[in-house]
Amino acid sequence: YSPDGKWIVSGSRDNTVQMWNVATGKPMRTLTGHMSSVRAVAYSPDGQTLAASDSNGEIRLWSVHDGQCLLTCSGHINWVRAIKFSPDGRYLASSSDDRRIKLWDLQDGTCLKTIGDGIHSLGFSFSPDGRYLASGSANNLIYYWDLQTGACIRQFEGHQDWSIDVKFHP
């Protein structure tokens, strides 16, 4: 859902992002430009920008208002499994099957930091203040990351299989 609840967005194996009107159920806009399957989508906190990632490891940021591609973030070497905006909307985090989480500056698309090198991170979540990230993993652990230093400051164990997604309590 968009933050205002008016739109649903979907990514597809047809390499497109589709924006849907919740009230009518009709498609309102199709975003094209990805060269492979769209694997994850996310709205910015203000609802003005949409991020979409694909199986080539590329992330595109789109204007919700006119459907224009605003920025492309490249650096993953495998499909991007999850993407999330920081609570203030200044950064985007992405986790990929290349076993890395990247933190992107949305002013220019540069990768600010790579964390979790070698850990197959699945879903993740920013802390409400945007200073930390918690990530699930294929090795059954939850990792708690300090985004300033990039260090893992805690691990949580107890799952018997992949920990697929995590969320902070608001």
Tab-separated table of N, CA and C in Angstrom:
chain	number	residue	atom	x	y	z
A	1	TYR	N	0.817	-1.201	0.000
A	1	TYR	CA	0.000	0.000	0.000
A	1	TYR	C	0.857	1.259	0.000
A	2	SER	N	0.328	2.290	-0.642
A	2	SER	CA	0.942	3.605	-0.507
A	2	SER	C	0.632	4.110	0.899
A	3	PRO	N	1.418	5.057	1.423
A	3	PRO	CA	1.158	5.547	2.777
A	3	PRO	C	-0.255	6.113	2.968
A	4	ASP	N	-0.861	6.651	1.904
A	4	ASP	CA	-2.220	7.185	2.028
A	4	ASP	C	-3.297	6.128	1.789
A	5	GLY	N	-2.888	4.892	1.452
A	5	GLY	CA	-3.818	3.795	1.260
A	5	GLY	C	-4.573	3.807	-0.061
A	6	LYS	N	-4.216	4.690	-0.994
A	6	LYS	CA	-4.951	4.808	-2.253
A	6	LYS	C	-4.416	3.921	-3.375
A	7	TRP	N	-3.175	3.463	-3.247
A	7	TRP	CA	-2.534	2.709	-4.310
A	7	TRP	C	-1.956	1.399	-3.776
A	8	ILE	N	-2.000	0.412	-4.612
A	8	ILE	CA	-1.258	-0.821	-4.379
A	8	ILE	C	-0.256	-0.909	-5.524
A	9	VAL	N	0.920	-1.373	-5.232
A	9	VAL	CA	1.935	-1.521	-6.267
A	9	VAL	C	2.371	-2.983	-6.311
A	10	SER	N	2.659	-3.457	-7.508
A	10	SER	CA	3.105	-4.847	-7.661
A	10	SER	C	4.251	-4.897	-8.656
A	11	GLY	N	5.140	-5.858	-8.433
A	11	GLY	CA	6.222	-6.138	-9.373
A	11	GLY	C	5.955	-7.482	-10.009
A	12	SER	N	6.460	-7.667	-11.236
A	12	SER	CA	6.115	-8.872	-11.971
A	12	SER	C	7.312	-9.471	-12.701
A	13	ARG	N	7.157	-10.731	-13.065
A	13	ARG	CA	8.153	-11.401	-13.896
A	13	ARG	C	8.141	-10.864	-15.322
A	14	ASP	N	7.159	-10.020	-15.660
A	14	ASP	CA	7.145	-9.393	-16.988
A	14	ASP	C	8.000	-8.121	-17.028
A	15	ASN	N	8.810	-7.909	-15.973
A	15	ASN	CA	9.769	-6.799	-15.872
A	15	ASN	C	9.108	-5.439	-15.643
A	16	THR	N	7.867	-5.428	-15.209
A	16	THR	CA	7.168	-4.160	-14.991
A	16	THR	C	6.763	-3.994	-13.531
A	17	VAL	N	6.465	-2.741	-13.210
A	17	VAL	CA	5.855	-2.372	-11.944
A	17	VAL	C	4.478	-1.825	-12.293
A	18	GLN	N	3.463	-2.288	-11.601
A	18	GLN	CA	2.096	-1.849	-11.876
A	18	GLN	C	1.558	-1.115	-10.651
A	19	MET	N	0.984	0.047	-10.888
A	19	MET	CA	0.314	0.801	-9.823
A	19	MET	C	-1.191	0.631	-10.012
A	20	TRP	N	-1.873	0.262	-8.911
A	20	TRP	CA	-3.300	-0.043	-8.955
A	20	TRP	C	-4.063	0.930	-8.059
A	21	ASN	N	-5.228	1.344	-8.500
A	21	ASN	CA	-6.115	2.170	-7.696
A	21	ASN	C	-6.908	1.240	-6.782
A	22	VAL	N	-6.793	1.431	-5.480
A	22	VAL	CA	-7.469	0.545	-4.528
A	22	VAL	C	-8.982	0.662	-4.650
A	23	ALA	N	-9.503	1.866	-4.842
A	23	ALA	CA	-10.948	2.081	-4.877
A	23	ALA	C	-11.607	1.426	-6.083
A	24	THR	N	-10.934	1.450	-7.237
A	24	THR	CA	-11.548	0.924	-8.455
A	24	THR	C	-11.030	-0.455	-8.851
A	25	GLY	N	-9.827	-0.818	-8.343
A	25	GLY	CA	-9.212	-2.075	-8.730
A	25	GLY	C	-8.573	-2.031	-10.103
A	26	LYS	N	-8.528	-0.856	-10.700
A	26	LYS	CA	-7.982	-0.721	-12.051
A	26	LYS	C	-6.509	-0.331	-12.020
A	27	PRO	N	-5.742	-0.831	-13.008
A	27	PRO	CA	-4.353	-0.389	-13.108
A	27	PRO	C	-4.323	1.077	-13.536
A	28	MET	N	-3.471	1.858	-12.891
A	28	MET	CA	-3.399	3.285	-13.179
A	28	MET	C	-2.129	3.671	-13.931
A	29	ARG	N	-1.060	2.914	-13.720
A	29	ARG	CA	0.201	3.237	-14.380
A	29	ARG	C	1.064	1.987	-14.411
A	30	THR	N	1.768	1.806	-15.529
A	30	THR	CA	2.742	0.729	-15.652
A	30	THR	C	4.108	1.363	-15.823
A	31	LEU	N	5.048	0.943	-14.997
A	31	LEU	CA	6.413	1.462	-15.044
A	31	LEU	C	7.286	0.430	-15.748
A	32	THR	N	7.950	0.853	-16.798
A	32	THR	CA	8.801	-0.051	-17.570
A	32	THR	C	10.232	0.465	-17.556
A	33	GLY	N	11.161	-0.436	-17.720
A	33	GLY	CA	12.573	-0.069	-17.747
A	33	GLY	C	13.455	-1.112	-17.100
A	34	HIS	N	12.870	-1.949	-16.257
A	34	HIS	CA	13.652	-3.038	-15.678
A	34	HIS	C	13.953	-4.051	-16.773
A	35	MET	N	15.137	-4.633	-16.710
A	35	MET	CA	15.563	-5.590	-17.728
A	35	MET	C	15.349	-7.042	-17.291
A	36	SER	N	14.798	-7.230	-16.089
A	36	SER	CA	14.522	-8.581	-15.589
A	36	SER	C	13.366	-8.499	-14.598
A	37	SER	N	12.973	-9.634	-14.060
A	37	SER	CA	11.822	-9.722	-13.153
A	37	SER	C	11.949	-8.759	-11.983
A	38	VAL	N	10.861	-8.071	-11.686
A	38	VAL	CA	10.830	-7.171	-10.531
A	38	VAL	C	10.532	-8.019	-9.303
A	39	ARG	N	11.452	-7.994	-8.333
A	39	ARG	CA	11.391	-8.889	-7.178
A	39	ARG	C	10.864	-8.249	-5.907
A	40	ALA	N	11.037	-6.926	-5.762
A	40	ALA	CA	10.588	-6.253	-4.542
A	40	ALA	C	10.196	-4.823	-4.883
A	41	VAL	N	9.224	-4.297	-4.145
A	41	VAL	CA	8.779	-2.921	-4.308
A	41	VAL	C	8.599	-2.293	-2.926
A	42	ALA	N	8.755	-0.970	-2.862
A	42	ALA	CA	8.572	-0.266	-1.589
A	42	ALA	C	8.220	1.195	-1.860
A	43	TYR	N	7.330	1.752	-1.059
A	43	TYR	CA	7.005	3.167	-1.099
A	43	TYR	C	7.884	3.933	-0.120
A	44	SER	N	8.254	5.154	-0.505
A	44	SER	CA	8.932	6.049	0.431
A	44	SER	C	7.926	6.460	1.506
A	45	PRO	N	8.413	6.886	2.683
A	45	PRO	CA	7.491	7.265	3.755
A	45	PRO	C	6.503	8.370	3.368
A	46	ASP	N	6.926	9.293	2.491
A	46	ASP	CA	6.020	10.369	2.082
A	46	ASP	C	5.127	9.981	0.906
A	47	GLY	N	5.311	8.780	0.355
A	47	GLY	CA	4.477	8.300	-0.729
A	47	GLY	C	4.785	8.903	-2.087
A	48	GLN	N	5.842	9.686	-2.210
A	48	GLN	CA	6.160	10.363	-3.461
A	48	GLN	C	7.051	9.534	-4.386
A	49	THR	N	7.747	8.564	-3.815
A	49	THR	CA	8.715	7.783	-4.572
A	49	THR	C	8.452	6.299	-4.364
A	50	LEU	N	8.678	5.556	-5.410
A	50	LEU	CA	8.524	4.114	-5.377
A	50	LEU	C	9.862	3.502	-5.751
A	51	ALA	N	10.308	2.506	-5.001
A	51	ALA	CA	11.530	1.774	-5.331
A	51	ALA	C	11.137	0.377	-5.803
A	52	ALA	N	11.861	-0.111	-6.805
A	52	ALA	CA	11.634	-1.464	-7.312
A	52	ALA	C	12.982	-2.091	-7.630
A	53	SER	N	13.125	-3.342	-7.256
A	53	SER	CA	14.385	-4.054	-7.505
A	53	SER	C	14.115	-5.233	-8.419
A	54	ASP	N	15.173	-5.674	-9.091
A	54	ASP	CA	14.980	-6.758	-10.045
A	54	ASP	C	15.991	-7.885	-9.854
A	55	SER	N	15.841	-8.915	-10.668
A	55	SER	CA	16.678	-10.095	-10.515
A	55	SER	C	18.078	-9.905	-11.089
A	56	ASN	N	18.355	-8.767	-11.702
A	56	ASN	CA	19.717	-8.435	-12.137
A	56	ASN	C	20.479	-7.657	-11.072
A	57	GLY	N	19.841	-7.378	-9.946
A	57	GLY	CA	20.500	-6.647	-8.875
A	57	GLY	C	20.366	-5.144	-8.975
A	58	GLU	N	19.545	-4.665	-9.873
A	58	GLU	CA	19.371	-3.224	-10.052
A	58	GLU	C	18.150	-2.739	-9.276
A	59	ILE	N	18.249	-1.518	-8.767
A	59	ILE	CA	17.144	-0.870	-8.063
A	59	ILE	C	16.842	0.434	-8.784
A	60	ARG	N	15.583	0.660	-9.075
A	60	ARG	CA	15.164	1.917	-9.703
A	60	ARG	C	14.201	2.637	-8.769
A	61	LEU	N	14.364	3.954	-8.707
A	61	LEU	CA	13.443	4.802	-7.969
A	61	LEU	C	12.588	5.555	-8.977
A	62	TRP	N	11.291	5.534	-8.728
A	62	TRP	CA	10.309	6.079	-9.654
A	62	TRP	C	9.503	7.182	-8.990
A	63	SER	N	9.163	8.209	-9.762
A	63	SER	CA	8.231	9.232	-9.309
A	63	SER	C	6.827	8.652	-9.358
A	64	VAL	N	6.099	8.716	-8.259
A	64	VAL	CA	4.732	8.212	-8.222
A	64	VAL	C	3.832	9.087	-9.099
A	65	HIS	N	4.118	10.375	-9.176
A	65	HIS	CA	3.239	11.303	-9.895
A	65	HIS	C	3.284	11.173	-11.407
A	66	ASP	N	4.488	10.989	-11.976
A	66	ASP	CA	4.559	10.953	-13.438
A	66	ASP	C	5.189	9.675	-13.992
A	67	GLY	N	5.616	8.759	-13.128
A	67	GLY	CA	6.157	7.484	-13.584
A	67	GLY	C	7.564	7.549	-14.147
A	68	GLN	N	8.244	8.661	-13.960
A	68	GLN	CA	9.608	8.806	-14.471
A	68	GLN	C	10.608	8.126	-13.538
A	69	CYS	N	11.623	7.513	-14.143
A	69	CYS	CA	12.703	6.927	-13.353
A	69	CYS	C	13.579	8.071	-12.852
A	70	LEU	N	13.721	8.165	-11.535
A	70	LEU	CA	14.477	9.245	-10.905
A	70	LEU	C	15.930	8.893	-10.684
A	71	LEU	N	16.194	7.622	-10.435
A	71	LEU	CA	17.526	7.212	-10.010
A	71	LEU	C	17.661	5.709	-10.177
A	72	THR	N	18.859	5.260	-10.490
A	72	THR	CA	19.155	3.836	-10.553
A	72	THR	C	20.312	3.542	-9.613
A	73	CYS	N	20.148	2.523	-8.793
A	73	CYS	CA	21.203	2.084	-7.870
A	73	CYS	C	21.679	0.715	-8.343
A	74	SER	N	22.961	0.618	-8.651
A	74	SER	CA	23.530	-0.641	-9.129
A	74	SER	C	24.709	-1.020	-8.242
A	75	GLY	N	24.856	-2.302	-7.997
A	75	GLY	CA	25.976	-2.753	-7.182
A	75	GLY	C	25.811	-4.168	-6.674
A	76	HIS	N	24.577	-4.642	-6.589
A	76	HIS	CA	24.370	-6.047	-6.236
A	76	HIS	C	24.677	-6.897	-7.469
A	77	ILE	N	25.132	-8.115	-7.228
A	77	ILE	CA	25.453	-8.993	-8.349
A	77	ILE	C	24.497	-10.180	-8.450
A	78	ASN	N	23.387	-10.100	-7.718
A	78	ASN	CA	22.366	-11.128	-7.779
A	78	ASN	C	21.033	-10.453	-7.484
A	79	TRP	N	19.935	-11.192	-7.593
A	79	TRP	CA	18.636	-10.554	-7.430
A	79	TRP	C	18.443	-9.991	-6.030
A	80	VAL	N	17.782	-8.856	-6.006
A	80	VAL	CA	17.535	-8.141	-4.759
A	80	VAL	C	16.226	-8.656	-4.181
A	81	ARG	N	16.326	-9.247	-3.003
A	81	ARG	CA	15.197	-9.917	-2.360
A	81	ARG	C	14.266	-8.940	-1.638
A	82	ALA	N	14.827	-7.894	-1.033
A	82	ALA	CA	14.012	-6.962	-0.249
A	82	ALA	C	14.605	-5.559	-0.328
A	83	ILE	N	13.729	-4.561	-0.304
A	83	ILE	CA	14.145	-3.156	-0.257
A	83	ILE	C	13.236	-2.417	0.712
A	84	LYS	N	13.824	-1.458	1.434
A	84	LYS	CA	13.044	-0.648	2.372
A	84	LYS	C	13.655	0.747	2.452
A	85	PHE	N	12.800	1.741	2.565
A	85	PHE	CA	13.236	3.104	2.816
A	85	PHE	C	13.480	3.290	4.301
A	86	SER	N	14.456	4.129	4.636
A	86	SER	CA	14.649	4.508	6.036
A	86	SER	C	13.440	5.327	6.469
A	87	PRO	N	13.179	5.409	7.780
A	87	PRO	CA	12.002	6.148	8.255
A	87	PRO	C	11.972	7.610	7.799
A	88	ASP	N	13.139	8.237	7.622
A	88	ASP	CA	13.167	9.632	7.168
A	88	ASP	C	13.169	9.751	5.642
A	89	GLY	N	13.230	8.628	4.913
A	89	GLY	CA	13.178	8.629	3.464
A	89	GLY	C	14.461	9.033	2.760
A	90	ARG	N	15.543	9.234	3.507
A	90	ARG	CA	16.802	9.675	2.902
A	90	ARG	C	17.639	8.524	2.346
A	91	TYR	N	17.395	7.314	2.844
A	91	TYR	CA	18.201	6.162	2.467
A	91	TYR	C	17.299	5.004	2.064
A	92	LEU	N	17.891	4.085	1.345
A	92	LEU	CA	17.219	2.854	0.979
A	92	LEU	C	18.167	1.718	1.327
A	93	ALA	N	17.641	0.665	1.901
A	93	ALA	CA	18.439	-0.530	2.164
A	93	ALA	C	17.936	-1.634	1.245
A	94	SER	N	18.856	-2.509	0.860
A	94	SER	CA	18.496	-3.626	-0.011
A	94	SER	C	19.266	-4.864	0.426
A	95	SER	N	18.599	-6.004	0.355
A	95	SER	CA	19.295	-7.269	0.610
A	95	SER	C	19.180	-8.120	-0.650
A	96	SER	N	20.263	-8.833	-0.923
A	96	SER	CA	20.348	-9.566	-2.175
A	96	SER	C	20.828	-10.989	-1.931
A	97	ASP	N	20.594	-11.824	-2.919
A	97	ASP	CA	21.131	-13.174	-2.862
A	97	ASP	C	22.636	-13.193	-3.082
A	98	ASP	N	23.258	-12.023	-3.257
A	98	ASP	CA	24.723	-11.960	-3.276
A	98	ASP	C	25.295	-11.937	-1.850
A	99	ARG	N	24.396	-12.088	-0.859
A	99	ARG	CA	24.759	-12.192	0.558
A	99	ARG	C	25.325	-10.888	1.122
A	100	ARG	N	24.674	-9.798	0.744
A	100	ARG	CA	25.045	-8.473	1.237
A	100	ARG	C	23.795	-7.631	1.430
A	101	ILE	N	23.859	-6.733	2.391
A	101	ILE	CA	22.873	-5.673	2.550
A	101	ILE	C	23.589	-4.377	2.203
A	102	LYS	N	22.965	-3.571	1.377
A	102	LYS	CA	23.557	-2.292	0.992
A	102	LYS	C	22.660	-1.158	1.451
A	103	LEU	N	23.299	-0.082	1.870
A	103	LEU	CA	22.602	1.145	2.256
A	103	LEU	C	22.926	2.194	1.194
A	104	TRP	N	21.876	2.743	0.571
A	104	TRP	CA	22.015	3.652	-0.567
A	104	TRP	C	21.641	5.080	-0.172
A	105	ASP	N	22.420	6.042	-0.666
A	105	ASP	CA	22.099	7.463	-0.524
A	105	ASP	C	21.157	7.827	-1.669
A	106	LEU	N	19.984	8.332	-1.349
A	106	LEU	CA	18.995	8.596	-2.384
A	106	LEU	C	19.166	9.958	-3.049
A	107	GLN	N	20.166	10.723	-2.636
A	107	GLN	CA	20.480	11.964	-3.349
A	107	GLN	C	21.153	11.665	-4.679
A	108	ASP	N	22.049	10.665	-4.686
A	108	ASP	CA	22.814	10.397	-5.906
A	108	ASP	C	22.928	8.906	-6.269
A	109	GLY	N	22.341	8.022	-5.461
A	109	GLY	CA	22.361	6.596	-5.775
A	109	GLY	C	23.630	5.860	-5.404
A	110	THR	N	24.508	6.506	-4.636
A	110	THR	CA	25.743	5.830	-4.249
A	110	THR	C	25.490	4.879	-3.083
A	111	CYS	N	26.285	3.825	-3.064
A	111	CYS	CA	26.230	2.878	-1.958
A	111	CYS	C	27.074	3.449	-0.823
A	112	LEU	N	26.437	3.723	0.298
A	112	LEU	CA	27.132	4.285	1.452
A	112	LEU	C	27.845	3.220	2.273
A	113	LYS	N	27.246	2.047	2.320
A	113	LYS	CA	27.777	1.013	3.206
A	113	LYS	C	27.267	-0.345	2.754
A	114	THR	N	28.104	-1.347	2.890
A	114	THR	CA	27.712	-2.732	2.680
A	114	THR	C	27.909	-3.454	3.995
A	115	ILE	N	26.868	-4.134	4.449
A	115	ILE	CA	26.955	-4.881	5.705
A	115	ILE	C	26.532	-6.323	5.454
A	116	GLY	N	26.825	-7.159	6.408
A	116	GLY	CA	26.398	-8.548	6.341
A	116	GLY	C	27.071	-9.338	5.243
A	117	ASP	N	28.293	-8.957	4.888
A	117	ASP	CA	28.996	-9.643	3.814
A	117	ASP	C	29.098	-11.136	4.128
A	118	GLY	N	28.543	-11.952	3.254
A	118	GLY	CA	28.595	-13.396	3.423
A	118	GLY	C	27.394	-13.990	4.128
A	119	ILE	N	26.497	-13.149	4.651
A	119	ILE	CA	25.296	-13.642	5.333
A	119	ILE	C	24.129	-13.545	4.358
A	120	HIS	N	23.432	-14.636	4.168
A	120	HIS	CA	22.291	-14.644	3.258
A	120	HIS	C	21.096	-14.029	3.980
A	121	SER	N	21.026	-12.691	3.939
A	121	SER	CA	19.942	-11.966	4.604
A	121	SER	C	18.693	-12.001	3.749
A	122	LEU	N	17.585	-12.150	4.411
A	122	LEU	CA	16.302	-12.211	3.722
A	122	LEU	C	15.589	-10.886	3.968
A	123	GLY	N	14.467	-10.883	4.649
A	123	GLY	CA	13.773	-9.641	4.955
A	123	GLY	C	14.467	-8.890	6.066
A	124	PHE	N	14.187	-7.587	6.156
A	124	PHE	CA	14.815	-6.755	7.179
A	124	PHE	C	13.925	-5.569	7.482
A	125	SER	N	14.298	-4.836	8.516
A	125	SER	CA	13.522	-3.678	8.924
A	125	SER	C	14.429	-2.648	9.578
A	126	PHE	N	14.161	-1.372	9.306
A	126	PHE	CA	14.832	-0.278	10.008
A	126	PHE	C	14.198	-0.105	11.372
A	127	SER	N	15.003	0.290	12.358
A	127	SER	CA	14.449	0.700	13.643
A	127	SER	C	13.669	1.995	13.424
A	128	PRO	N	12.720	2.325	14.309
A	128	PRO	CA	11.937	3.553	14.124
A	128	PRO	C	12.784	4.824	14.015
A	129	ASP	N	13.948	4.857	14.661
A	129	ASP	CA	14.813	6.042	14.575
A	129	ASP	C	15.781	5.975	13.399
A	130	GLY	N	15.800	4.860	12.641
A	130	GLY	CA	16.628	4.717	11.459
A	130	GLY	C	18.097	4.445	11.723
A	131	ARG	N	18.477	4.233	12.981
A	131	ARG	CA	19.890	4.025	13.319
A	131	ARG	C	20.315	2.560	13.249
A	132	TYR	N	19.350	1.650	13.270
A	132	TYR	CA	19.648	0.221	13.313
A	132	TYR	C	18.836	-0.512	12.254
A	133	LEU	N	19.288	-1.701	11.955
A	133	LEU	CA	18.596	-2.564	11.019
A	133	LEU	C	18.599	-3.958	11.614
A	134	ALA	N	17.476	-4.636	11.541
A	134	ALA	CA	17.398	-6.045	11.937
A	134	ALA	C	17.128	-6.847	10.675
A	135	SER	N	17.851	-7.950	10.504
A	135	SER	CA	17.665	-8.758	9.299
A	135	SER	C	17.503	-10.229	9.651
A	136	GLY	N	16.594	-10.880	8.929
A	136	GLY	CA	16.455	-12.324	9.023
A	136	GLY	C	17.469	-12.969	8.101
A	137	SER	N	17.669	-14.269	8.257
A	137	SER	CA	18.707	-14.917	7.452
A	137	SER	C	18.376	-16.376	7.165
A	138	ALA	N	19.106	-16.898	6.181
A	138	ALA	CA	18.961	-18.303	5.813
A	138	ALA	C	19.661	-19.228	6.800
A	139	ASN	N	20.438	-18.676	7.731
A	139	ASN	CA	21.084	-19.517	8.739
A	139	ASN	C	20.316	-19.494	10.068
A	140	ASN	N	19.047	-19.084	10.003
A	140	ASN	CA	18.097	-19.141	11.118
A	140	ASN	C	18.280	-18.037	12.154
A	141	LEU	N	19.246	-17.158	11.992
A	141	LEU	CA	19.518	-16.106	12.963
A	141	LEU	C	18.881	-14.786	12.553
A	142	ILE	N	18.650	-13.943	13.555
A	142	ILE	CA	18.280	-12.545	13.344
A	142	ILE	C	19.521	-11.730	13.704
A	143	TYR	N	19.899	-10.829	12.807
A	143	TYR	CA	21.065	-9.963	13.039
A	143	TYR	C	20.592	-8.551	13.327
A	144	TYR	N	21.287	-7.900	14.258
A	144	TYR	CA	20.967	-6.522	14.662
A	144	TYR	C	22.181	-5.661	14.334
A	145	TRP	N	22.026	-4.742	13.366
A	145	TRP	CA	23.130	-3.979	12.801
A	145	TRP	C	23.103	-2.523	13.250
A	146	ASP	N	24.265	-1.982	13.570
A	146	ASP	CA	24.435	-0.553	13.797
A	146	ASP	C	24.782	0.063	12.440
A	147	LEU	N	23.923	0.914	11.900
A	147	LEU	CA	24.144	1.441	10.553
A	147	LEU	C	25.248	2.495	10.505
A	148	GLN	N	25.572	3.098	11.629
A	148	GLN	CA	26.679	4.060	11.651
A	148	GLN	C	28.010	3.353	11.421
A	149	THR	N	28.202	2.247	12.111
A	149	THR	CA	29.478	1.528	12.020
A	149	THR	C	29.430	0.357	11.041
A	150	GLY	N	28.240	-0.142	10.755
A	150	GLY	CA	28.098	-1.321	9.910
A	150	GLY	C	28.312	-2.624	10.652
A	151	ALA	N	28.504	-2.542	11.956
A	151	ALA	CA	28.798	-3.734	12.759
A	151	ALA	C	27.521	-4.448	13.203
A	152	CYS	N	27.619	-5.758	13.277
A	152	CYS	CA	26.553	-6.547	13.891
A	152	CYS	C	26.762	-6.454	15.399
A	153	ILE	N	25.780	-5.908	16.086
A	153	ILE	CA	25.947	-5.718	17.537
A	153	ILE	C	25.217	-6.778	18.358
A	154	ARG	N	24.411	-7.597	17.693
A	154	ARG	CA	23.732	-8.668	18.423
A	154	ARG	C	23.168	-9.670	17.432
A	155	GLN	N	23.108	-10.919	17.872
A	155	GLN	CA	22.444	-11.963	17.100
A	155	GLN	C	21.390	-12.607	17.986
A	156	PHE	N	20.268	-12.918	17.375
A	156	PHE	CA	19.189	-13.599	18.087
A	156	PHE	C	19.021	-14.973	17.459
A	157	GLU	N	18.974	-16.001	18.289
A	157	GLU	CA	18.792	-17.342	17.747
A	157	GLU	C	17.614	-18.015	18.421
A	158	GLY	N	17.031	-18.974	17.718
A	158	GLY	CA	15.890	-19.700	18.250
A	158	GLY	C	15.028	-20.307	17.160
A	159	HIS	N	15.109	-19.769	15.934
A	159	HIS	CA	14.377	-20.375	14.823
A	159	HIS	C	15.045	-21.683	14.432
A	160	GLN	N	14.242	-22.602	13.945
A	160	GLN	CA	14.756	-23.885	13.477
A	160	GLN	C	14.949	-23.911	11.966
A	161	ASP	N	14.562	-22.834	11.301
A	161	ASP	CA	14.696	-22.733	9.853
A	161	ASP	C	14.858	-21.248	9.520
A	162	TRP	N	14.912	-20.905	8.246
A	162	TRP	CA	15.140	-19.526	7.817
A	162	TRP	C	14.267	-18.539	8.590
A	163	SER	N	14.834	-17.446	8.984
A	163	SER	CA	14.053	-16.340	9.542
A	163	SER	C	13.839	-15.363	8.390
A	164	ILE	N	12.660	-15.379	7.842
A	164	ILE	CA	12.387	-14.747	6.558
A	164	ILE	C	12.172	-13.241	6.656
A	165	ASP	N	11.533	-12.763	7.694
A	165	ASP	CA	11.292	-11.327	7.784
A	165	ASP	C	11.268	-10.905	9.242
A	166	VAL	N	11.552	-9.639	9.466
A	166	VAL	CA	11.541	-9.082	10.817
A	166	VAL	C	10.939	-7.682	10.765
A	167	LYS	N	10.347	-7.250	11.865
A	167	LYS	CA	9.801	-5.899	12.001
A	167	LYS	C	10.073	-5.420	13.414
A	168	PHE	N	10.385	-4.141	13.517
A	168	PHE	CA	10.502	-3.498	14.827
A	168	PHE	C	9.123	-3.105	15.316
A	169	HIS	N	8.927	-3.177	16.610
A	169	HIS	CA	7.696	-2.644	17.201
A	169	HIS	C	7.767	-1.126	17.097
A	170	PRO	N	6.709	-0.470	16.659
A	170	PRO	CA	6.776	0.986	16.476
A	170	PRO	C	6.877	1.722	17.800
